[in-house]
Structures are given as C-alpha cells and as structure tokens.
Amino acid sequence: MLRMTKPRLATKGPAPTAQDEYRADVAAYVAAGGDESVQRVITAVHGLARKLDQWYDRQLADLDLSAGEWAVLSRLARSNEDEALTPSQLAEATSVAPSSMTHRLDRMTQRDLVARATDPDNRTRVLITLTDEGWATFKAAVRESDMVESDVLGPLSRGQREDLASLLEVLIAGLDETPHV
C-alpha cells in the first residue's frame, strides 16, 4: 500500500506525538479497508524508516555528503576487500544514469573519497575503489548512525531486539519470493 503523509492542520496546543500520529494513521488505513494487524506492522516500519531517513539526511549534511555520494561509499565499503567496481556497476547499484555517476565520481575523487584506476585486464575500463579517507568517512557515518539507532531500539531488551531482528529477517528473505513486491 502506498504510504502518504496526510496534511495536518495546525492546531493550538501541543503537537501530536509520534504515537498519536501512528494510531491515527493505522485507524485511517483500517477504516479504508486495511487489515489491522498488517497496518499496525507496516505503518510502524514505515514511520520508523521515515524518522530515521530524516535523521540520516541531517547526518549526511553534517558530513558534507549527498545521499548519492553516501550510496557510492556504502556500496564500495560493502564490496569484497580487493574488489573494485566500475562506474557502470555503481550507477546500476545506486539507480542513476551513468553520466550522473561520472559527475558524482568526479566530485568524490576531488575530495579523495574514491580513487580511479585503469583496469589492468581491460585498459578501456576504469575501476573505482574506496580511499582511506572514504573508508574513514564511511566509518564515522556508521558510528554516528549506530548511536541514534541504538537510542531508537533502547526501549527493547536484548531479547526483544533479537526477536524483532529474526522476524524482520524472515520478511526480508520472503521478498525474493513475493511476486507483488
């Protein structure tokens, strides 16, 4: 189901809490015919993702990174240690046009976040790797994110976190098998 944030009129008094908004959203989706148990889960996951995305955007701005640059750093950091990627692979992995990736890599190379090298096996190809500065930036972003993410999960016990992670992993595994997604 498409999640849309409905405009809310400004009212006098305290702003609604995240829990108030969650309950109102679930009620609206159920009133429109949604299954309550489905709407409770999906609305909660969507709300958490939206709040975390807002924080991540601020964090990236503090690190002087665009979301696109973060996508490149993250993809390179998650690749095998000795694996370099081509600009085309990075463009595909981050869902941008190859020409946009070229400009993004130009900026990132100037900032010493990534390095370009000619592929020794195919001199017409360029390979992109993460520099030490790029790795340090990636690590700083992950450490800062971990603090906020830990705060978000703070109300849960270690066992509840493990249970939640296991349940979400079941859903993630099922995404490849779900024809509607």
Tab-separated table of N, CA and C in Angstrom:
chain	number	residue	atom	x	y	z
A	1	MET	N	0.851	-1.167	0.000
A	1	MET	CA	0.000	0.000	0.000
A	1	MET	C	0.898	1.231	0.000
A	2	LEU	N	0.555	2.184	-0.824
A	2	LEU	CA	1.299	3.432	-0.888
A	2	LEU	C	1.115	4.195	0.409
A	3	ARG	N	2.200	4.612	1.000
A	3	ARG	CA	2.157	5.375	2.252
A	3	ARG	C	2.286	6.843	1.921
A	4	MET	N	1.322	7.585	2.314
A	4	MET	CA	1.352	9.025	2.092
A	4	MET	C	1.146	9.709	3.429
A	5	THR	N	1.869	10.775	3.618
A	5	THR	CA	1.674	11.557	4.832
A	5	THR	C	0.557	12.528	4.543
A	6	LYS	N	-0.492	12.453	5.337
A	6	LYS	CA	-1.614	13.342	5.080
A	6	LYS	C	-1.335	14.693	5.740
A	7	PRO	N	-1.718	15.779	5.049
A	7	PRO	CA	-1.500	17.100	5.638
A	7	PRO	C	-2.328	17.242	6.911
A	8	ARG	N	-1.738	17.838	7.885
A	8	ARG	CA	-2.433	18.050	9.153
A	8	ARG	C	-2.536	19.552	9.378
A	9	LEU	N	-3.719	19.971	9.743
A	9	LEU	CA	-3.938	21.385	10.008
A	9	LEU	C	-3.237	21.782	11.298
A	10	ALA	N	-2.683	22.964	11.284
A	10	ALA	CA	-2.045	23.464	12.500
A	10	ALA	C	-3.132	23.724	13.541
A	11	THR	N	-2.904	23.235	14.722
A	11	THR	CA	-3.858	23.452	15.798
A	11	THR	C	-3.121	24.052	16.977
A	12	LYS	N	-3.884	24.721	17.820
A	12	LYS	CA	-3.278	25.261	19.031
A	12	LYS	C	-3.118	24.131	20.013
A	13	GLY	N	-2.082	24.187	20.781
A	13	GLY	CA	-1.826	23.127	21.748
A	13	GLY	C	-0.617	22.323	21.322
A	14	PRO	N	-0.332	21.298	22.088
A	14	PRO	CA	0.865	20.509	21.794
A	14	PRO	C	0.731	19.748	20.481
A	15	ALA	N	1.858	19.586	19.808
A	15	ALA	CA	1.877	18.820	18.562
A	15	ALA	C	1.603	17.354	18.889
A	16	PRO	N	0.989	16.644	17.957
A	16	PRO	CA	0.730	15.229	18.216
A	16	PRO	C	2.057	14.470	18.349
A	17	THR	N	2.069	13.482	19.208
A	17	THR	CA	3.265	12.663	19.380
A	17	THR	C	3.366	11.685	18.217
A	18	ALA	N	4.515	11.068	18.083
A	18	ALA	CA	4.699	10.051	17.046
A	18	ALA	C	3.692	8.919	17.242
A	19	GLN	N	3.432	8.574	18.507
A	19	GLN	CA	2.473	7.502	18.783
A	19	GLN	C	1.052	7.929	18.395
A	20	ASP	N	0.694	9.202	18.640
A	20	ASP	CA	-0.621	9.705	18.235
A	20	ASP	C	-0.767	9.630	16.712
A	21	GLU	N	0.264	10.053	15.995
A	21	GLU	CA	0.219	10.008	14.530
A	21	GLU	C	0.107	8.572	14.032
A	22	TYR	N	0.866	7.677	14.651
A	22	TYR	CA	0.827	6.261	14.283
A	22	TYR	C	-0.588	5.708	14.445
A	23	ARG	N	-1.192	5.962	15.597
A	23	ARG	CA	-2.554	5.452	15.853
A	23	ARG	C	-3.566	6.026	14.858
A	24	ALA	N	-3.445	7.314	14.571
A	24	ALA	CA	-4.365	7.940	13.621
A	24	ALA	C	-4.175	7.361	12.216
A	25	ASP	N	-2.914	7.130	11.828
A	25	ASP	CA	-2.648	6.561	10.508
A	25	ASP	C	-3.211	5.144	10.404
A	26	VAL	N	-2.964	4.321	11.416
A	26	VAL	CA	-3.488	2.954	11.403
A	26	VAL	C	-5.010	2.991	11.328
A	27	ALA	N	-5.640	3.842	12.120
A	27	ALA	CA	-7.104	3.940	12.114
A	27	ALA	C	-7.617	4.310	10.722
A	28	ALA	N	-6.928	5.239	10.048
A	28	ALA	CA	-7.350	5.650	8.708
A	28	ALA	C	-7.223	4.499	7.716
A	29	TYR	N	-6.128	3.752	7.780
A	29	TYR	CA	-5.927	2.643	6.847
A	29	TYR	C	-6.925	1.511	7.120
A	30	VAL	N	-7.219	1.263	8.383
A	30	VAL	CA	-8.198	0.228	8.731
A	30	VAL	C	-9.590	0.670	8.284
A	31	ALA	N	-9.918	1.943	8.494
A	31	ALA	CA	-11.220	2.464	8.063
A	31	ALA	C	-11.383	2.358	6.547
A	32	ALA	N	-10.272	2.410	5.830
A	32	ALA	CA	-10.316	2.304	4.364
A	32	ALA	C	-10.328	0.849	3.895
A	33	GLY	N	-10.312	-0.088	4.845
A	33	GLY	CA	-10.420	-1.490	4.475
A	33	GLY	C	-9.164	-2.316	4.701
A	34	GLY	N	-8.127	-1.725	5.250
A	34	GLY	CA	-6.897	-2.474	5.509
A	34	GLY	C	-7.038	-3.392	6.709
A	35	ASP	N	-6.304	-4.486	6.695
A	35	ASP	CA	-6.270	-5.424	7.819
A	35	ASP	C	-5.485	-4.772	8.953
A	36	GLU	N	-6.068	-4.725	10.152
A	36	GLU	CA	-5.442	-4.004	11.262
A	36	GLU	C	-4.055	-4.535	11.605
A	37	SER	N	-3.883	-5.849	11.652
A	37	SER	CA	-2.571	-6.386	12.028
A	37	SER	C	-1.509	-6.032	10.983
A	38	VAL	N	-1.899	-6.051	9.721
A	38	VAL	CA	-0.969	-5.663	8.649
A	38	VAL	C	-0.646	-4.175	8.764
A	39	GLN	N	-1.666	-3.357	8.947
A	39	GLN	CA	-1.467	-1.914	9.003
A	39	GLN	C	-0.633	-1.494	10.211
A	40	ARG	N	-0.823	-2.169	11.333
A	40	ARG	CA	-0.016	-1.841	12.518
A	40	ARG	C	1.462	-2.079	12.238
A	41	VAL	N	1.791	-3.202	11.621
A	41	VAL	CA	3.198	-3.524	11.346
A	41	VAL	C	3.771	-2.589	10.283
A	42	ILE	N	3.090	-2.495	9.154
A	42	ILE	CA	3.627	-1.726	8.037
A	42	ILE	C	3.700	-0.237	8.378
A	43	THR	N	2.702	0.283	9.043
A	43	THR	CA	2.718	1.695	9.429
A	43	THR	C	3.849	1.969	10.416
A	44	ALA	N	4.085	1.050	11.338
A	44	ALA	CA	5.188	1.220	12.297
A	44	ALA	C	6.538	1.181	11.587
A	45	VAL	N	6.728	0.218	10.701
A	45	VAL	CA	8.002	0.109	9.970
A	45	VAL	C	8.212	1.353	9.112
A	46	HIS	N	7.156	1.774	8.424
A	46	HIS	CA	7.253	2.962	7.574
A	46	HIS	C	7.567	4.208	8.409
A	47	GLY	N	6.904	4.361	9.538
A	47	GLY	CA	7.146	5.522	10.397
A	47	GLY	C	8.564	5.547	10.936
A	48	LEU	N	9.064	4.395	11.361
A	48	LEU	CA	10.449	4.321	11.826
A	48	LEU	C	11.419	4.669	10.701
A	49	ALA	N	11.182	4.118	9.527
A	49	ALA	CA	12.066	4.389	8.389
A	49	ALA	C	12.052	5.865	8.027
A	50	ARG	N	10.870	6.477	8.046
A	50	ARG	CA	10.758	7.902	7.712
A	50	ARG	C	11.532	8.763	8.715
A	51	LYS	N	11.379	8.471	10.010
A	51	LYS	CA	12.097	9.244	11.038
A	51	LYS	C	13.600	9.034	10.929
A	52	LEU	N	14.024	7.795	10.711
A	52	LEU	CA	15.448	7.535	10.556
A	52	LEU	C	15.997	8.215	9.303
A	53	ASP	N	15.242	8.198	8.206
A	53	ASP	CA	15.686	8.871	6.982
A	53	ASP	C	15.889	10.367	7.210
A	54	GLN	N	15.002	10.991	7.981
A	54	GLN	CA	15.172	12.412	8.301
A	54	GLN	C	16.478	12.636	9.053
A	55	TRP	N	16.762	11.767	10.002
A	55	TRP	CA	18.000	11.902	10.756
A	55	TRP	C	19.204	11.642	9.861
A	56	TYR	N	19.132	10.602	9.015
A	56	TYR	CA	20.249	10.293	8.116
A	56	TYR	C	20.541	11.467	7.189
A	57	ASP	N	19.491	12.129	6.683
A	57	ASP	CA	19.700	13.297	5.811
A	57	ASP	C	20.480	14.391	6.532
A	58	ARG	N	20.122	14.650	7.790
A	58	ARG	CA	20.864	15.659	8.571
A	58	ARG	C	22.300	15.215	8.808
A	59	GLN	N	22.481	13.942	9.107
A	59	GLN	CA	23.819	13.414	9.350
A	59	GLN	C	24.682	13.539	8.101
A	60	LEU	N	24.141	13.190	6.946
A	60	LEU	CA	24.901	13.299	5.709
A	60	LEU	C	25.284	14.748	5.435
A	61	ALA	N	24.367	15.665	5.699
A	61	ALA	CA	24.679	17.087	5.518
A	61	ALA	C	25.821	17.501	6.444
A	62	ASP	N	25.808	17.008	7.671
A	62	ASP	CA	26.898	17.310	8.609
A	62	ASP	C	28.233	16.768	8.117
A	63	LEU	N	28.198	15.650	7.405
A	63	LEU	CA	29.415	15.048	6.859
A	63	LEU	C	29.750	15.595	5.477
A	64	ASP	N	28.951	16.549	4.995
A	64	ASP	CA	29.120	17.139	3.668
A	64	ASP	C	29.035	16.080	2.566
A	65	LEU	N	28.063	15.189	2.711
A	65	LEU	CA	27.822	14.152	1.714
A	65	LEU	C	26.397	14.261	1.196
A	66	SER	N	26.232	14.004	-0.086
A	66	SER	CA	24.879	13.881	-0.628
A	66	SER	C	24.434	12.434	-0.430
A	67	ALA	N	23.152	12.199	-0.572
A	67	ALA	CA	22.633	10.834	-0.465
A	67	ALA	C	23.263	9.949	-1.544
A	68	GLY	N	23.479	10.506	-2.716
A	68	GLY	CA	24.106	9.752	-3.802
A	68	GLY	C	25.548	9.389	-3.497
A	69	GLU	N	26.279	10.323	-2.902
A	69	GLU	CA	27.668	10.030	-2.526
A	69	GLU	C	27.707	8.964	-1.438
A	70	TRP	N	26.759	9.049	-0.486
A	70	TRP	CA	26.681	8.020	0.552
A	70	TRP	C	26.408	6.652	-0.076
A	71	ALA	N	25.535	6.604	-1.076
A	71	ALA	CA	25.220	5.330	-1.726
A	71	ALA	C	26.478	4.721	-2.351
A	72	VAL	N	27.317	5.550	-2.942
A	72	VAL	CA	28.564	5.055	-3.546
A	72	VAL	C	29.518	4.574	-2.454
A	73	LEU	N	29.729	5.397	-1.420
A	73	LEU	CA	30.619	4.992	-0.324
A	73	LEU	C	30.152	3.673	0.284
A	74	SER	N	28.864	3.583	0.545
A	74	SER	CA	28.296	2.399	1.175
A	74	SER	C	28.476	1.173	0.288
A	75	ARG	N	28.213	1.318	-0.993
A	75	ARG	CA	28.344	0.174	-1.916
A	75	ARG	C	29.796	-0.280	-1.994
A	76	LEU	N	30.728	0.656	-2.083
A	76	LEU	CA	32.142	0.285	-2.144
A	76	LEU	C	32.607	-0.347	-0.835
A	77	ALA	N	32.146	0.179	0.281
A	77	ALA	CA	32.540	-0.349	1.582
A	77	ALA	C	32.017	-1.770	1.786
A	78	ARG	N	30.872	-2.084	1.186
A	78	ARG	CA	30.276	-3.409	1.337
A	78	ARG	C	30.806	-4.416	0.326
A	79	SER	N	31.608	-3.965	-0.641
A	79	SER	CA	32.170	-4.893	-1.625
A	79	SER	C	33.320	-5.663	-0.982
A	80	ASN	N	33.714	-6.747	-1.623
A	80	ASN	CA	34.839	-7.525	-1.114
A	80	ASN	C	36.073	-6.636	-1.041
A	81	GLU	N	36.957	-6.948	-0.104
A	81	GLU	CA	38.099	-6.077	0.180
A	81	GLU	C	38.927	-5.739	-1.058
A	82	ASP	N	39.177	-6.708	-1.916
A	82	ASP	CA	40.010	-6.467	-3.097
A	82	ASP	C	39.181	-6.201	-4.352
A	83	GLU	N	37.885	-5.987	-4.188
A	83	GLU	CA	37.003	-5.806	-5.340
A	83	GLU	C	36.849	-4.327	-5.660
A	84	ALA	N	37.187	-3.980	-6.879
A	84	ALA	CA	36.927	-2.636	-7.383
A	84	ALA	C	35.690	-2.726	-8.264
A	85	LEU	N	34.950	-1.639	-8.339
A	85	LEU	CA	33.731	-1.621	-9.147
A	85	LEU	C	33.885	-0.621	-10.284
A	86	THR	N	33.173	-0.869	-11.356
A	86	THR	CA	33.182	0.072	-12.475
A	86	THR	C	32.142	1.155	-12.221
A	87	PRO	N	32.293	2.303	-12.876
A	87	PRO	CA	31.252	3.335	-12.757
A	87	PRO	C	29.872	2.819	-13.178
A	88	SER	N	29.812	1.956	-14.170
A	88	SER	CA	28.523	1.395	-14.603
A	88	SER	C	27.906	0.531	-13.519
A	89	GLN	N	28.722	-0.270	-12.840
A	89	GLN	CA	28.199	-1.089	-11.738
A	89	GLN	C	27.677	-0.207	-10.612
A	90	LEU	N	28.402	0.861	-10.315
A	90	LEU	CA	27.962	1.782	-9.264
A	90	LEU	C	26.683	2.509	-9.680
A	91	ALA	N	26.593	2.900	-10.948
A	91	ALA	CA	25.386	3.572	-11.437
A	91	ALA	C	24.188	2.655	-11.302
A	92	GLU	N	24.359	1.394	-11.690
A	92	GLU	CA	23.258	0.435	-11.589
A	92	GLU	C	22.880	0.182	-10.129
A	93	ALA	N	23.883	0.030	-9.278
A	93	ALA	CA	23.629	-0.266	-7.858
A	93	ALA	C	22.947	0.885	-7.135
A	94	THR	N	23.167	2.109	-7.606
A	94	THR	CA	22.597	3.284	-6.942
A	94	THR	C	21.465	3.920	-7.747
A	95	SER	N	21.061	3.254	-8.827
A	95	SER	CA	19.904	3.675	-9.639
A	95	SER	C	20.044	5.081	-10.212
A	96	VAL	N	21.198	5.366	-10.805
A	96	VAL	CA	21.370	6.642	-11.508
A	96	VAL	C	21.918	6.380	-12.907
A	97	ALA	N	21.804	7.367	-13.754
A	97	ALA	CA	22.335	7.261	-15.106
A	97	ALA	C	23.868	7.257	-15.051
A	98	PRO	N	24.514	6.546	-15.966
A	98	PRO	CA	25.984	6.524	-15.976
A	98	PRO	C	26.617	7.915	-16.044
A	99	SER	N	25.994	8.839	-16.788
A	99	SER	CA	26.566	10.193	-16.867
A	99	SER	C	26.505	10.897	-15.512
A	100	SER	N	25.437	10.673	-14.767
A	100	SER	CA	25.339	11.248	-13.425
A	100	SER	C	26.397	10.651	-12.505
A	101	MET	N	26.642	9.352	-12.660
A	101	MET	CA	27.664	8.703	-11.838
A	101	MET	C	29.035	9.271	-12.147
A	102	THR	N	29.316	9.559	-13.410
A	102	THR	CA	30.610	10.138	-13.773
A	102	THR	C	30.829	11.454	-13.051
A	103	HIS	N	29.823	12.310	-13.025
A	103	HIS	CA	29.940	13.601	-12.333
A	103	HIS	C	30.089	13.397	-10.823
A	104	ARG	N	29.338	12.466	-10.271
A	104	ARG	CA	29.426	12.180	-8.837
A	104	ARG	C	30.833	11.690	-8.484
A	105	LEU	N	31.372	10.782	-9.316
A	105	LEU	CA	32.717	10.259	-9.057
A	105	LEU	C	33.784	11.339	-9.219
A	106	ASP	N	33.564	12.269	-10.131
A	106	ASP	CA	34.498	13.407	-10.267
A	106	ASP	C	34.590	14.163	-8.945
A	107	ARG	N	33.440	14.501	-8.373
A	107	ARG	CA	33.417	15.244	-7.103
A	107	ARG	C	34.044	14.430	-5.970
A	108	MET	N	33.723	13.145	-5.940
A	108	MET	CA	34.240	12.303	-4.862
A	108	MET	C	35.749	12.078	-4.992
A	109	THR	N	36.242	12.026	-6.220
A	109	THR	CA	37.688	11.888	-6.440
A	109	THR	C	38.402	13.158	-5.996
A	110	GLN	N	37.836	14.310	-6.308
A	110	GLN	CA	38.418	15.588	-5.871
A	110	GLN	C	38.500	15.682	-4.356
A	111	ARG	N	37.557	15.061	-3.660
A	111	ARG	CA	37.534	15.088	-2.193
A	111	ARG	C	38.300	13.913	-1.584
A	112	ASP	N	38.944	13.108	-2.427
A	112	ASP	CA	39.750	11.960	-2.010
A	112	ASP	C	38.928	10.904	-1.263
A	113	LEU	N	37.661	10.744	-1.657
A	113	LEU	CA	36.821	9.706	-1.066
A	113	LEU	C	36.925	8.402	-1.853
A	114	VAL	N	37.163	8.516	-3.156
A	114	VAL	CA	37.330	7.353	-4.023
A	114	VAL	C	38.537	7.583	-4.925
A	115	ALA	N	39.036	6.475	-5.463
A	115	ALA	CA	40.153	6.547	-6.412
A	115	ALA	C	39.748	5.837	-7.691
A	116	ARG	N	40.232	6.383	-8.801
A	116	ARG	CA	40.005	5.762	-10.104
A	116	ARG	C	41.329	5.154	-10.562
A	117	ALA	N	41.220	3.990	-11.204
A	117	ALA	CA	42.400	3.349	-11.779
A	117	ALA	C	41.985	2.616	-13.046
A	118	THR	N	42.890	2.503	-13.969
A	118	THR	CA	42.617	1.754	-15.187
A	118	THR	C	42.647	0.266	-14.868
A	119	ASP	N	41.682	-0.459	-15.391
A	119	ASP	CA	41.617	-1.907	-15.199
A	119	ASP	C	42.812	-2.540	-15.914
A	120	PRO	N	43.686	-3.256	-15.192
A	120	PRO	CA	44.862	-3.841	-15.841
A	120	PRO	C	44.501	-4.929	-16.866
A	121	ASP	N	43.317	-5.523	-16.738
A	121	ASP	CA	42.887	-6.562	-17.676
A	121	ASP	C	42.151	-6.008	-18.887
A	122	ASN	N	41.698	-4.773	-18.791
A	122	ASN	CA	40.955	-4.148	-19.884
A	122	ASN	C	41.198	-2.648	-19.797
A	123	ARG	N	42.155	-2.161	-20.532
A	123	ARG	CA	42.602	-0.780	-20.398
A	123	ARG	C	41.539	0.241	-20.798
A	124	THR	N	40.407	-0.213	-21.318
A	124	THR	CA	39.337	0.729	-21.662
A	124	THR	C	38.385	0.945	-20.483
A	125	ARG	N	38.547	0.139	-19.434
A	125	ARG	CA	37.660	0.242	-18.262
A	125	ARG	C	38.353	0.965	-17.117
A	126	VAL	N	37.541	1.663	-16.352
A	126	VAL	CA	38.012	2.335	-15.145
A	126	VAL	C	37.448	1.585	-13.942
A	127	LEU	N	38.273	1.440	-12.916
A	127	LEU	CA	37.844	0.787	-11.685
A	127	LEU	C	37.848	1.795	-10.549
A	128	ILE	N	36.850	1.699	-9.690
A	128	ILE	CA	36.687	2.632	-8.579
A	128	ILE	C	36.901	1.877	-7.274
A	129	THR	N	37.689	2.463	-6.390
A	129	THR	CA	37.912	1.889	-5.061
A	129	THR	C	37.734	2.981	-4.012
A	130	LEU	N	37.534	2.541	-2.805
A	130	LEU	CA	37.402	3.437	-1.664
A	130	LEU	C	38.805	3.820	-1.186
A	131	THR	N	39.028	5.083	-0.938
A	131	THR	CA	40.309	5.534	-0.385
A	131	THR	C	40.280	5.410	1.131
A	132	ASP	N	41.415	5.640	1.759
A	132	ASP	CA	41.445	5.645	3.223
A	132	ASP	C	40.511	6.718	3.770
A	133	GLU	N	40.480	7.882	3.130
A	133	GLU	CA	39.582	8.964	3.554
A	133	GLU	C	38.123	8.563	3.371
A	134	GLY	N	37.824	7.872	2.269
A	134	GLY	CA	36.465	7.389	2.040
A	134	GLY	C	36.053	6.382	3.089
A	135	TRP	N	36.967	5.475	3.444
A	135	TRP	CA	36.668	4.478	4.483
A	135	TRP	C	36.468	5.162	5.827
A	136	ALA	N	37.295	6.153	6.142
A	136	ALA	CA	37.161	6.878	7.415
A	136	ALA	C	35.815	7.605	7.473
A	137	THR	N	35.387	8.181	6.364
A	137	THR	CA	34.088	8.865	6.310
A	137	THR	C	32.957	7.865	6.489
A	138	PHE	N	33.068	6.718	5.837
A	138	PHE	CA	32.064	5.665	5.986
A	138	PHE	C	31.976	5.216	7.447
A	139	LYS	N	33.118	4.955	8.070
A	139	LYS	CA	33.138	4.513	9.469
A	139	LYS	C	32.537	5.565	10.393
A	140	ALA	N	32.853	6.837	10.167
A	140	ALA	CA	32.306	7.912	11.009
A	140	ALA	C	30.785	7.952	10.894
A	141	ALA	N	30.279	7.807	9.684
A	141	ALA	CA	28.825	7.829	9.474
A	141	ALA	C	28.161	6.639	10.165
A	142	VAL	N	28.765	5.468	10.074
A	142	VAL	CA	28.190	4.275	10.697
A	142	VAL	C	28.192	4.421	12.215
A	143	ARG	N	29.288	4.931	12.783
A	143	ARG	CA	29.353	5.093	14.245
A	143	ARG	C	28.298	6.084	14.729
A	144	GLU	N	28.128	7.203	14.014
A	144	GLU	CA	27.110	8.180	14.402
A	144	GLU	C	25.707	7.594	14.265
A	145	SER	N	25.470	6.868	13.189
A	145	SER	CA	24.164	6.241	12.974
A	145	SER	C	23.862	5.227	14.057
A	146	ASP	N	24.873	4.482	14.446
A	146	ASP	CA	24.679	3.444	15.450
A	146	ASP	C	24.192	4.030	16.776
A	147	MET	N	24.654	5.230	17.097
A	147	MET	CA	24.205	5.856	18.344
A	147	MET	C	22.709	6.146	18.293
A	148	VAL	N	22.243	6.735	17.197
A	148	VAL	CA	20.821	7.056	17.066
A	148	VAL	C	19.995	5.778	16.963
A	149	GLU	N	20.461	4.828	16.174
A	149	GLU	CA	19.728	3.578	16.008
A	149	GLU	C	19.630	2.838	17.347
A	150	SER	N	20.684	2.892	18.144
A	150	SER	CA	20.646	2.276	19.475
A	150	SER	C	19.629	2.969	20.361
A	151	ASP	N	19.544	4.294	20.252
A	151	ASP	CA	18.538	5.035	21.022
A	151	ASP	C	17.126	4.636	20.602
A	152	VAL	N	16.916	4.478	19.299
A	152	VAL	CA	15.599	4.080	18.798
A	152	VAL	C	15.209	2.721	19.369
A	153	LEU	N	16.175	1.809	19.439
A	153	LEU	CA	15.903	0.463	19.937
A	153	LEU	C	16.020	0.363	21.453
A	154	GLY	N	16.367	1.455	22.117
A	154	GLY	CA	16.576	1.477	23.562
A	154	GLY	C	15.451	0.897	24.396
A	155	PRO	N	14.186	1.140	24.049
A	155	PRO	CA	13.098	0.582	24.872
A	155	PRO	C	13.003	-0.947	24.820
A	156	LEU	N	13.682	-1.579	23.870
A	156	LEU	CA	13.611	-3.033	23.740
A	156	LEU	C	14.755	-3.694	24.501
A	157	SER	N	14.467	-4.820	25.111
A	157	SER	CA	15.520	-5.611	25.745
A	157	SER	C	16.354	-6.270	24.647
A	158	ARG	N	17.500	-6.811	25.017
A	158	ARG	CA	18.334	-7.518	24.038
A	158	ARG	C	17.541	-8.653	23.395
A	159	GLY	N	16.781	-9.403	24.199
A	159	GLY	CA	15.971	-10.499	23.665
A	159	GLY	C	14.910	-10.017	22.689
A	160	GLN	N	14.267	-8.896	23.016
A	160	GLN	CA	13.253	-8.338	22.107
A	160	GLN	C	13.902	-7.879	20.799
A	161	ARG	N	15.095	-7.296	20.891
A	161	ARG	CA	15.810	-6.887	19.668
A	161	ARG	C	16.105	-8.110	18.805
A	162	GLU	N	16.569	-9.178	19.438
A	162	GLU	CA	16.877	-10.411	18.701
A	162	GLU	C	15.611	-10.971	18.050
A	163	ASP	N	14.505	-10.971	18.796
A	163	ASP	CA	13.236	-11.463	18.245
A	163	ASP	C	12.786	-10.608	17.064
A	164	LEU	N	12.855	-9.290	17.231
A	164	LEU	CA	12.455	-8.384	16.154
A	164	LEU	C	13.345	-8.587	14.929
A	165	ALA	N	14.653	-8.673	15.152
A	165	ALA	CA	15.578	-8.890	14.035
A	165	ALA	C	15.253	-10.194	13.310
A	166	SER	N	14.980	-11.250	14.064
A	166	SER	CA	14.652	-12.544	13.446
A	166	SER	C	13.376	-12.458	12.619
A	167	LEU	N	12.359	-11.800	13.140
A	167	LEU	CA	11.104	-11.653	12.401
A	167	LEU	C	11.298	-10.828	11.128
A	168	LEU	N	12.037	-9.747	11.235
A	168	LEU	CA	12.287	-8.920	10.052
A	168	LEU	C	13.126	-9.668	9.014
A	169	GLU	N	14.065	-10.488	9.473
A	169	GLU	CA	14.874	-11.290	8.546
A	169	GLU	C	14.013	-12.293	7.790
A	170	VAL	N	12.987	-12.835	8.440
A	170	VAL	CA	12.054	-13.734	7.752
A	170	VAL	C	11.350	-12.961	6.635
A	171	LEU	N	10.919	-11.741	6.933
A	171	LEU	CA	10.247	-10.929	5.913
A	171	LEU	C	11.194	-10.578	4.768
A	172	ILE	N	12.422	-10.205	5.109
A	172	ILE	CA	13.414	-9.867	4.069
A	172	ILE	C	13.651	-11.069	3.162
A	173	ALA	N	13.825	-12.250	3.746
A	173	ALA	CA	14.047	-13.466	2.961
A	173	ALA	C	12.876	-13.730	2.037
A	174	GLY	N	11.675	-13.409	2.471
A	174	GLY	CA	10.487	-13.650	1.666
A	174	GLY	C	10.296	-12.660	0.536
A	175	LEU	N	11.020	-11.548	0.547
A	175	LEU	CA	10.841	-10.546	-0.504
A	175	LEU	C	11.172	-11.103	-1.885
A	176	ASP	N	12.166	-11.967	-1.956
A	176	ASP	CA	12.534	-12.549	-3.247
A	176	ASP	C	11.476	-13.521	-3.769
A	177	GLU	N	10.646	-14.026	-2.873
A	177	GLU	CA	9.634	-14.995	-3.248
A	177	GLU	C	8.254	-14.382	-3.419
A	178	THR	N	8.095	-13.112	-3.018
A	178	THR	CA	6.798	-12.463	-3.061
A	178	THR	C	6.622	-11.801	-4.437
A	179	PRO	N	5.656	-12.270	-5.239
A	179	PRO	CA	5.503	-11.722	-6.590
A	179	PRO	C	4.971	-10.289	-6.631
A	180	HIS	N	4.334	-9.818	-5.583
A	180	HIS	CA	3.720	-8.490	-5.599
A	180	HIS	C	4.666	-7.379	-5.229
A	181	VAL	N	5.830	-7.713	-4.736
A	181	VAL	CA	6.758	-6.684	-4.253
A	181	VAL	C	7.705	-6.282	-5.342
